[in-house]
Short mmCIF file of C-alpha atoms and ligand atoms in Angstrom, two decimals:
data_model
loop_
_atom_site.label_atom_id
_atom_site.label_comp_id
_atom_site.label_asym_id
_atom_site.label_seq_id
_atom_site.Cartn_x
_atom_site.Cartn_y
_atom_site.Cartn_z
CA MET A 1 190.14 9.95 -14.24
CA ASN A 2 192.71 12.14 -12.53
CA MET A 3 192.88 11.28 -8.86
CA SER A 4 195.87 13.46 -8.16
CA GLY A 5 196.33 14.47 -4.57
CA PHE A 6 193.84 12.00 -3.14
CA TYR A 7 194.74 9.81 -0.25
CA LYS A 8 193.52 6.34 -0.72
CA SER A 9 193.12 3.67 1.81
CA LEU A 10 194.04 0.24 0.64
CA CYS A 11 193.11 -3.07 1.96
CA PHE A 12 195.31 -5.89 1.00
CA LEU A 13 196.27 -9.33 2.04
CA LEU A 14 199.79 -10.05 3.11
CA GLY A 15 200.63 -13.68 2.69
CA PHE A 16 203.88 -15.39 3.48
CA PHE A 17 204.43 -18.20 1.06
CA SER A 18 207.24 -20.59 0.22
CA VAL A 19 208.34 -20.70 3.82
CA GLN A 20 210.34 -23.80 4.59
CA THR A 21 208.31 -25.72 7.12
CA GLN A 22 210.91 -28.35 7.79
CA ALA A 23 214.55 -27.46 7.38
CA GLU A 24 216.31 -30.57 6.12
CA LYS A 25 219.92 -30.63 5.10
CA GLU A 26 222.27 -33.30 3.78
CA VAL A 27 225.83 -32.80 4.97
CA ASN A 28 229.08 -34.65 4.27
CA VAL A 29 230.37 -35.49 7.75
CA ALA A 30 233.39 -37.55 6.62
CA THR A 31 235.94 -34.80 7.23
CA TRP A 32 234.76 -34.37 10.83
CA GLY A 33 236.28 -37.74 11.75
CA THR A 34 239.67 -39.40 11.65
CA ALA A 35 240.77 -42.17 9.30
CA ASP A 36 243.21 -45.04 9.45
CA GLN A 37 243.84 -48.17 7.40
CA SER A 38 245.04 -51.73 7.92
CA THR A 39 248.53 -51.08 6.47
CA LEU A 40 250.34 -48.22 4.77
CA TYR A 41 251.92 -48.75 1.35
CA GLY A 42 255.07 -46.68 0.77
CA ASN A 43 255.52 -43.41 2.57
CA TYR A 44 252.68 -41.20 1.56
CA TRP A 45 249.41 -43.03 0.76
CA TYR A 46 247.87 -41.95 4.04
CA ALA A 47 244.38 -42.91 5.21
CA GLN A 48 243.45 -39.22 5.59
CA TYR A 49 243.98 -38.66 1.87
CA ALA A 50 240.47 -40.04 1.33
CA LEU A 51 239.15 -37.02 3.26
CA ASP A 52 241.23 -34.15 1.86
CA GLY A 53 238.90 -33.14 -0.97
CA LEU A 54 241.59 -33.94 -3.56
CA SER A 55 240.74 -36.81 -5.88
CA TYR A 56 244.39 -37.30 -6.97
CA THR A 57 245.77 -37.96 -3.47
CA CYS A 58 244.73 -41.44 -2.37
CA THR A 59 245.02 -44.04 0.33
CA HIS A 60 246.85 -47.34 -0.32
CA THR A 61 247.32 -50.46 1.77
CA GLU A 62 250.01 -53.04 1.18
CA TRP A 63 249.16 -56.28 -0.62
CA GLN A 64 247.46 -58.22 2.15
CA THR A 65 244.52 -60.34 3.22
CA ASP A 66 241.33 -58.36 4.00
CA PRO A 67 242.69 -54.81 3.62
CA TRP A 68 240.49 -52.14 5.23
CA TRP A 69 240.08 -48.41 5.63
CA ARG A 70 238.26 -47.07 8.70
CA LEU A 71 236.66 -43.72 9.47
CA ASP A 72 235.88 -42.83 13.08
CA LEU A 73 233.18 -40.16 13.07
CA MET A 74 233.60 -39.76 16.86
CA LYS A 75 229.85 -40.06 17.38
CA THR A 76 226.95 -42.08 15.99
CA TYR A 77 225.29 -40.81 12.83
CA SER A 78 222.41 -42.08 10.76
CA VAL A 79 224.08 -42.41 7.36
CA ASN A 80 222.05 -41.66 4.25
CA ARG A 81 224.73 -42.56 1.70
CA VAL A 82 228.44 -43.09 1.17
CA THR A 83 230.39 -42.00 -1.89
CA ILE A 84 233.65 -43.48 -3.13
CA THR A 85 235.99 -41.89 -5.65
CA ASN A 86 238.21 -44.38 -7.49
CA ARG A 87 241.80 -43.89 -8.61
CA PRO A 88 242.14 -41.90 -11.82
CA ASP A 89 245.59 -43.10 -12.89
CA CYS A 90 245.63 -46.90 -12.83
CA CYS A 91 244.26 -50.21 -11.67
CA GLU A 92 240.64 -49.19 -11.39
CA SER A 93 239.42 -52.78 -10.98
CA ARG A 94 241.12 -53.14 -7.59
CA ILE A 95 238.05 -51.55 -5.97
CA ASN A 96 235.76 -54.30 -7.30
CA GLY A 97 234.13 -56.25 -4.47
CA ALA A 98 234.87 -53.67 -1.76
CA GLU A 99 232.32 -53.66 1.06
CA ILE A 100 231.02 -50.55 2.79
CA ARG A 101 230.14 -51.27 6.41
CA ILE A 102 228.64 -49.00 9.08
CA GLY A 103 228.51 -49.80 12.79
CA ASN A 104 229.97 -49.33 16.23
CA VAL A 105 232.68 -52.01 16.41
CA SER A 106 236.07 -50.44 15.78
CA SER A 107 238.12 -53.56 16.44
CA ASN A 108 236.53 -55.89 13.90
CA VAL A 109 235.46 -54.82 10.40
CA TYR A 110 233.20 -57.82 9.94
CA SER A 111 231.13 -57.20 13.09
CA ASN A 112 229.60 -54.19 11.38
CA PRO A 113 226.64 -54.56 8.99
CA VAL A 114 227.15 -54.11 5.23
CA CYS A 115 225.63 -51.09 3.54
CA ALA A 116 226.72 -51.93 0.00
CA VAL A 117 229.18 -53.90 -2.11
CA VAL A 118 231.02 -52.09 -4.90
CA SER A 119 230.80 -53.95 -8.19
CA THR A 120 232.93 -51.57 -10.22
CA ILE A 121 233.76 -47.84 -10.41
CA PRO A 122 235.34 -46.33 -13.54
CA ALA A 123 238.77 -44.71 -13.13
CA GLY A 124 238.45 -41.33 -11.41
CA ALA A 125 234.66 -41.63 -11.03
CA THR A 126 232.64 -41.06 -7.85
CA TYR A 127 229.83 -43.51 -7.11
CA SER A 128 227.17 -43.12 -4.45
CA TYR A 129 225.80 -45.97 -2.29
CA SER A 130 222.54 -45.65 -0.33
CA CYS A 131 222.76 -46.73 3.30
CA HIS A 132 219.15 -45.84 4.21
CA GLY A 133 219.93 -44.35 7.60
CA MET A 134 222.19 -47.12 8.94
CA GLU A 135 223.48 -46.00 12.32
CA GLY A 136 227.04 -46.14 13.48
CA ARG A 137 230.14 -44.32 14.57
CA TYR A 138 232.49 -46.12 12.15
CA VAL A 139 232.46 -46.40 8.37
CA PHE A 140 234.61 -49.19 6.95
CA VAL A 141 235.61 -49.95 3.39
CA SER A 142 237.21 -53.37 3.08
CA ILE A 143 237.99 -56.09 0.56
CA PRO A 144 237.35 -59.57 1.95
CA GLU A 145 239.97 -61.41 -0.10
CA THR A 146 243.57 -62.57 0.04
CA SER A 147 246.39 -60.72 -1.64
CA MET A 148 244.51 -57.50 -2.28
CA VAL A 149 245.19 -53.77 -2.18
CA LEU A 150 242.66 -51.19 -1.08
CA THR A 151 243.02 -47.70 -2.61
CA LEU A 152 240.51 -44.91 -2.11
CA CYS A 153 240.87 -41.37 -3.42
CA GLU A 154 237.86 -39.77 -1.69
CA VAL A 155 235.16 -41.02 0.64
CA GLY A 156 232.05 -39.01 1.46
CA VAL A 157 229.63 -39.86 4.27
CA TYR A 158 226.32 -38.06 3.90
CA VAL A 159 223.94 -37.53 6.78
CA ILE A 160 220.51 -35.86 6.70
CA PHE A 161 219.86 -33.47 9.58
CA PRO A 162 216.11 -32.88 9.76
CA GLY A 163 214.07 -30.22 11.43
CA ASN A 164 216.75 -27.94 12.88
CA LEU A 165 215.19 -24.46 12.65
CA ALA A 166 218.59 -22.81 12.98
CA THR A 167 219.77 -24.32 9.67
CA GLY A 168 220.92 -21.61 7.27
CA ARG A 169 219.69 -18.77 9.48
CA ASN A 170 221.36 -15.49 10.30
CA VAL A 171 223.54 -15.68 13.38
CA THR A 172 225.35 -12.97 15.32
CA GLN A 173 227.59 -12.85 18.38
CA SER A 174 228.83 -10.06 20.62
CA SER A 175 232.49 -10.48 19.60
CA THR A 176 234.58 -13.08 17.78
CA PHE A 177 237.72 -14.80 19.00
CA GLY A 178 240.03 -15.40 16.01
CA SER A 179 238.62 -17.89 13.50
CA TRP A 180 235.90 -19.05 15.92
CA ILE A 181 233.16 -17.45 13.88
CA THR A 182 229.49 -17.40 14.73
CA GLU A 183 228.25 -19.50 11.78
CA GLN A 184 230.18 -22.46 13.15
CA ALA A 185 227.42 -22.81 15.74
CA ILE A 186 225.00 -24.00 13.04
CA ASP A 187 227.22 -26.09 10.73
CA PHE A 188 226.22 -29.43 12.38
CA ASN A 189 229.91 -30.13 13.02
CA PRO A 190 230.49 -30.94 16.72
CA GLY A 191 234.14 -29.93 16.34
CA PHE A 192 235.68 -33.05 17.83
CA THR A 193 238.71 -32.99 15.54
CA GLN A 194 239.17 -29.32 14.51
CA PRO A 195 237.30 -27.10 16.96
CA SER A 196 238.70 -23.81 15.66
CA SER A 197 236.95 -24.39 12.33
CA ALA A 198 233.80 -25.94 13.78
CA CYS A 199 232.97 -24.17 17.05
CA PHE A 200 232.41 -20.51 17.90
CA SER A 201 233.76 -18.29 20.62
CA THR A 202 233.48 -14.71 21.74
CA ASP A 203 236.39 -12.83 23.23
CA SER A 204 236.63 -12.63 26.99
CA GLN A 205 234.15 -9.86 27.77
CA THR A 206 231.25 -8.72 29.94
CA ASN A 207 227.95 -10.52 29.19
CA PRO A 208 229.00 -12.32 25.97
CA TRP A 209 226.06 -13.41 23.81
CA TRP A 210 225.14 -15.29 20.63
CA ARG A 211 221.89 -15.08 18.66
CA VAL A 212 220.11 -16.87 15.85
CA ASP A 213 217.35 -15.12 13.90
CA LEU A 214 214.89 -17.82 12.83
CA SER A 215 213.35 -15.29 10.35
CA TYR A 216 209.83 -16.18 11.51
CA ILE A 217 208.13 -16.78 14.80
CA TYR A 218 208.25 -20.40 15.92
CA ARG A 219 206.96 -22.33 18.89
CA VAL A 220 210.27 -23.63 20.24
CA SER A 221 210.05 -27.02 21.90
CA SER A 222 213.73 -27.60 22.57
CA VAL A 223 217.25 -26.27 22.13
CA VAL A 224 220.25 -28.62 21.89
CA ILE A 225 223.69 -27.35 22.88
CA THR A 226 226.93 -29.20 22.10
CA ASN A 227 229.84 -28.27 24.34
CA ARG A 228 233.51 -28.28 23.37
CA LEU A 229 235.43 -31.51 23.65
CA ASP A 230 238.95 -30.10 23.52
CA CYS A 231 238.98 -27.76 26.48
CA CYS A 232 237.26 -25.65 29.09
CA PRO A 233 233.77 -27.17 29.23
CA GLU A 234 233.06 -25.15 32.40
CA ARG A 235 232.96 -21.93 30.39
CA ILE A 236 229.34 -22.68 29.43
CA ASN A 237 228.22 -22.80 33.08
CA GLY A 238 225.58 -20.18 33.81
CA ALA A 239 224.65 -19.50 30.18
CA GLU A 240 221.02 -18.49 29.70
CA ILE A 241 218.89 -19.57 26.75
CA ARG A 242 216.44 -16.80 25.91
CA ILE A 243 213.63 -16.91 23.35
CA GLY A 244 211.36 -14.13 22.10
CA ASN A 245 210.60 -11.50 19.50
CA SER A 246 212.32 -8.45 20.91
CA LEU A 247 215.72 -7.17 19.84
CA GLU A 248 215.92 -4.94 22.89
CA ASN A 249 219.38 -5.37 24.42
CA ASN A 250 220.23 -7.49 21.34
CA GLY A 251 217.48 -9.95 22.25
CA ASN A 252 218.99 -10.68 25.63
CA ASN A 253 215.93 -9.35 27.50
CA ASN A 254 213.65 -12.00 26.03
CA PRO A 255 212.16 -14.61 28.39
CA ILE A 256 214.44 -17.33 29.72
CA CYS A 257 213.97 -20.95 28.71
CA THR A 258 216.68 -22.24 31.00
CA VAL A 259 219.95 -21.52 32.72
CA ILE A 260 222.64 -24.07 31.84
CA SER A 261 224.32 -25.36 34.96
CA SER A 262 226.98 -27.40 33.14
CA ILE A 263 227.53 -29.66 30.11
CA PRO A 264 230.33 -32.26 30.05
CA ALA A 265 232.98 -31.86 27.34
CA GLY A 266 231.76 -32.99 23.92
CA VAL A 267 228.23 -33.72 25.11
CA SER A 268 225.00 -32.50 23.46
CA SER A 269 222.41 -31.46 26.07
CA THR A 270 218.74 -30.92 25.27
CA TYR A 271 216.79 -28.14 26.98
CA ILE A 272 213.00 -28.26 26.86
CA CYS A 273 211.49 -24.84 26.21
CA ASN A 274 207.78 -25.74 26.50
CA ASP A 275 206.72 -24.17 23.21
CA MET A 276 208.01 -20.68 24.00
CA GLU A 277 207.21 -18.44 21.03
CA GLY A 278 209.85 -16.40 19.34
CA ARG A 279 211.90 -15.46 16.35
CA TYR A 280 215.18 -15.00 18.22
CA VAL A 281 217.05 -17.56 20.27
CA ASN A 282 219.85 -16.10 22.36
CA LEU A 283 222.56 -17.46 24.58
CA ILE A 284 224.09 -15.07 27.08
CA ILE A 285 226.47 -15.52 29.98
CA PRO A 286 225.99 -12.76 32.55
CA GLY A 287 229.23 -11.67 34.19
CA ASP A 288 232.62 -10.11 33.61
CA SER A 289 235.59 -11.65 31.77
CA ARG A 290 233.54 -14.50 30.36
CA PHE A 291 233.91 -16.44 27.09
CA LEU A 292 230.85 -17.80 25.35
CA THR A 293 232.19 -20.76 23.41
CA LEU A 294 230.52 -23.93 22.19
CA CYS A 295 230.25 -26.09 19.11
CA GLU A 296 226.64 -26.46 18.06
CA VAL A 297 223.24 -24.91 18.69
CA GLU A 298 220.16 -26.70 17.34
CA VAL A 299 216.63 -25.36 17.63
CA TYR A 300 213.53 -27.53 17.28
CA GLY A 301 209.89 -26.58 17.24
CA GLU A 302 206.81 -25.86 15.18
CA GLY A 303 205.88 -23.13 12.80
CA PRO A 304 206.18 -20.67 11.30
CA LEU A 305 203.20 -19.46 13.28
CA LEU A 306 200.18 -18.05 11.52
CA LYS A 307 199.71 -14.46 12.59
CA ARG A 308 196.73 -12.21 11.92
CA THR A 309 197.37 -8.50 12.18
CA PHE A 310 195.42 -5.36 11.28
CA LEU A 311 197.10 -2.65 9.34
CA LYS A 312 195.98 0.85 8.34
CA MET A 313 197.57 2.32 5.30
CA LYS A 314 197.38 5.62 3.44
CA LEU A 315 198.57 5.91 -0.09
CA LYS A 316 199.25 9.13 -1.96
CA SER A 317 198.73 8.41 -5.61
CA SER A 318 197.38 9.81 -8.84
CA TRP A 319 196.25 6.42 -10.06
CA SER A 320 192.68 5.40 -10.62
CA LEU A 321 192.06 2.42 -8.45
CA SER A 322 188.87 1.62 -10.29
CA ASP A 323 191.08 0.31 -13.09
CA PRO A 324 191.91 -3.39 -12.35
CA ALA A 325 195.21 -3.10 -14.23
CA VAL A 326 196.26 -0.24 -11.97
CA ARG A 327 195.39 -2.26 -8.90
CA VAL A 328 197.58 -5.10 -10.12
CA GLN A 329 200.42 -2.72 -10.90
CA LEU A 330 200.19 -1.07 -7.52
CA LEU A 331 200.49 -4.37 -5.70
CA SER A 332 203.47 -5.38 -7.78
CA GLN A 333 205.19 -2.08 -6.93
CA LEU A 334 204.49 -2.60 -3.24
CA GLN A 335 205.89 -6.08 -3.64
CA SER A 336 209.16 -4.78 -5.10
CA VAL A 337 209.55 -2.34 -2.23
CA LEU A 338 209.09 -5.18 0.24
CA VAL A 339 211.64 -7.29 -1.62
CA GLU A 340 214.13 -4.41 -1.47
CA ARG A 341 213.65 -4.40 2.28
CA GLY A 342 214.27 -8.10 2.56
CA PHE A 343 210.72 -9.51 2.57
CA SER A 344 211.06 -11.72 -0.48
CA ASP A 345 208.44 -14.29 0.52
CA VAL A 346 205.44 -11.97 0.75
CA THR A 347 202.50 -12.17 -1.62
CA LEU A 348 200.01 -9.30 -1.74
CA GLN A 349 196.39 -9.54 -2.84
CA TRP A 350 193.38 -7.27 -2.66
CA THR A 351 190.80 -8.52 -0.21
CA GLN A 352 188.16 -6.27 -1.78
CA PRO A 353 188.13 -3.66 -4.52
CA PRO A 354 188.81 -0.19 -3.14
CA GLU A 355 185.70 2.02 -2.97
CA GLN A 356 185.82 5.50 -4.41
CA GLU A 357 183.68 6.95 -1.57
CA VAL A 358 186.14 5.71 1.00
CA MET A 359 189.00 7.20 -0.91
CA ARG A 360 187.55 10.66 -0.96
CA LYS A 361 187.10 10.83 2.77
CA GLU A 362 189.93 12.71 4.33
CA ALA A 363 190.24 11.20 7.74
CA ALA A 364 188.21 8.05 7.72
CA PRO A 365 190.65 5.32 6.90
CA ALA A 366 189.18 1.97 6.08
CA LYS A 367 190.08 -0.98 8.20
CA CYS A 368 192.60 -3.14 6.50
CA ALA A 369 192.94 -6.76 7.25
CA VAL A 370 196.44 -8.10 6.96
CA ARG A 371 196.94 -11.76 7.17
CA LYS A 372 200.45 -13.05 7.50
CA ARG A 373 200.52 -16.64 6.56
CA ARG A 374 203.61 -17.94 8.22
C1 NAG B 401 225.35 -48.10 17.01
O1 NAG B 401 224.97 -47.43 18.21
C2 NAG B 401 223.77 -46.68 18.12
C3 NAG B 401 223.55 -45.93 19.41
O2 NAG B 401 224.10 -46.55 20.49
C4 NAG B 401 222.61 -47.62 17.79
O3 NAG B 401 221.41 -46.90 17.68
C5 NAG B 401 222.91 -48.33 16.48
O4 NAG B 401 221.90 -49.26 16.18
C6 NAG B 401 224.26 -49.06 16.56
N1 NAG B 401 224.57 -49.58 15.24
C7 NAG B 401 224.73 -50.88 15.00
C8 NAG B 401 225.02 -51.26 13.61
O5 NAG B 401 224.65 -51.74 15.88
C1 NAG B 402 221.91 -10.70 9.60
O1 NAG B 402 221.97 -9.98 10.81
C2 NAG B 402 222.76 -8.82 10.77
C3 NAG B 402 222.86 -8.23 12.16
O2 NAG B 402 221.63 -8.23 12.82
C4 NAG B 402 222.16 -7.86 9.76
O3 NAG B 402 222.96 -6.71 9.68
C5 NAG B 402 222.07 -8.55 8.41
O4 NAG B 402 221.43 -7.71 7.49
C6 NAG B 402 221.31 -9.85 8.50
N1 NAG B 402 221.39 -10.57 7.23
C7 NAG B 402 220.34 -11.20 6.69
C8 NAG B 402 220.61 -11.91 5.41
O5 NAG B 402 219.24 -11.19 7.21
#
């Protein structure tokens, strides 16, 4: 049947599937801390060489009793696992019997609980040891014996960060100061050792702002802000946290959750937002010659929210919608158009077969139910 020139009203179901409900990310936090060791062998087997990402530069103590290597993460983490990379070139059995300890006592290795004991690691290999969320600021590797050497080529410390809605989302800021890029607000790194590669900053400007697009609407319970440790903590004073769905004025007209009075250097402050609904979370400092600079923004809440919307749609087509194959093909074409426009997690279905009578009516569009499952 040739339906050329007819306008057809379609009813279809829009469903959002495969939406991450709980963002969970495992991150190696080892390089965010500083390392030292009980003694230094020779001139260049530094403790930091276990954190440089190069498996052929290694740490090395002298021959001694109870040699140790210590990592100060600068704050307490719940450690999921620790990895150790052994020397590739020689003496691989020296690592045998090494203990991995996690705790808060920097001055005494043995006051910290043991996560695991290394039995053996082949030359150049990396082995992983589960620590099941042991909490501590320090990670020690030590060998509790006399006349031993401790050599480590890489150490990884993996932490799981659950539930942060900002994880992996699109972030934007009004301007960027040097290398202090906007993504560094959501990298989990509090920037205690290298702020310029872990924190973000705008230039000095009027009303500087930062925004995360959560991609979907969430009910935001709280926002956690980590201020800089290295300098100028007062720059955050007066910053507003705004949450909503509008991009008017770059999202800075959305309702206010709170105005930050101050946050001490290096501290993470939690702001309760009482389940404000929104897709965008903004920070803005009203005023002239202001910098917006900080190290971490975390967003917690529930969602994505289920939304029911009604949509009317007219389609100009020569296809016969009485043919089931055509209906399937039409939906798949609509789907591709949505994907091209960035809606990759939408699934379309017919809620009811289109009726020919409805199609022939010129100005009597059928009601179309659109359900966005978010
Ligand atoms: C280290 O300190 C944190 C927070 O103060 C605490 O929760 C954790 O249990 C401590 N770890 C150990 C091994 O005592
Ligand atoms: C991220 O946001 C920017 C600015 O709003 C936009 O141009 C870009 O397309 C977005 N990217 C993604 C992957 O959504």
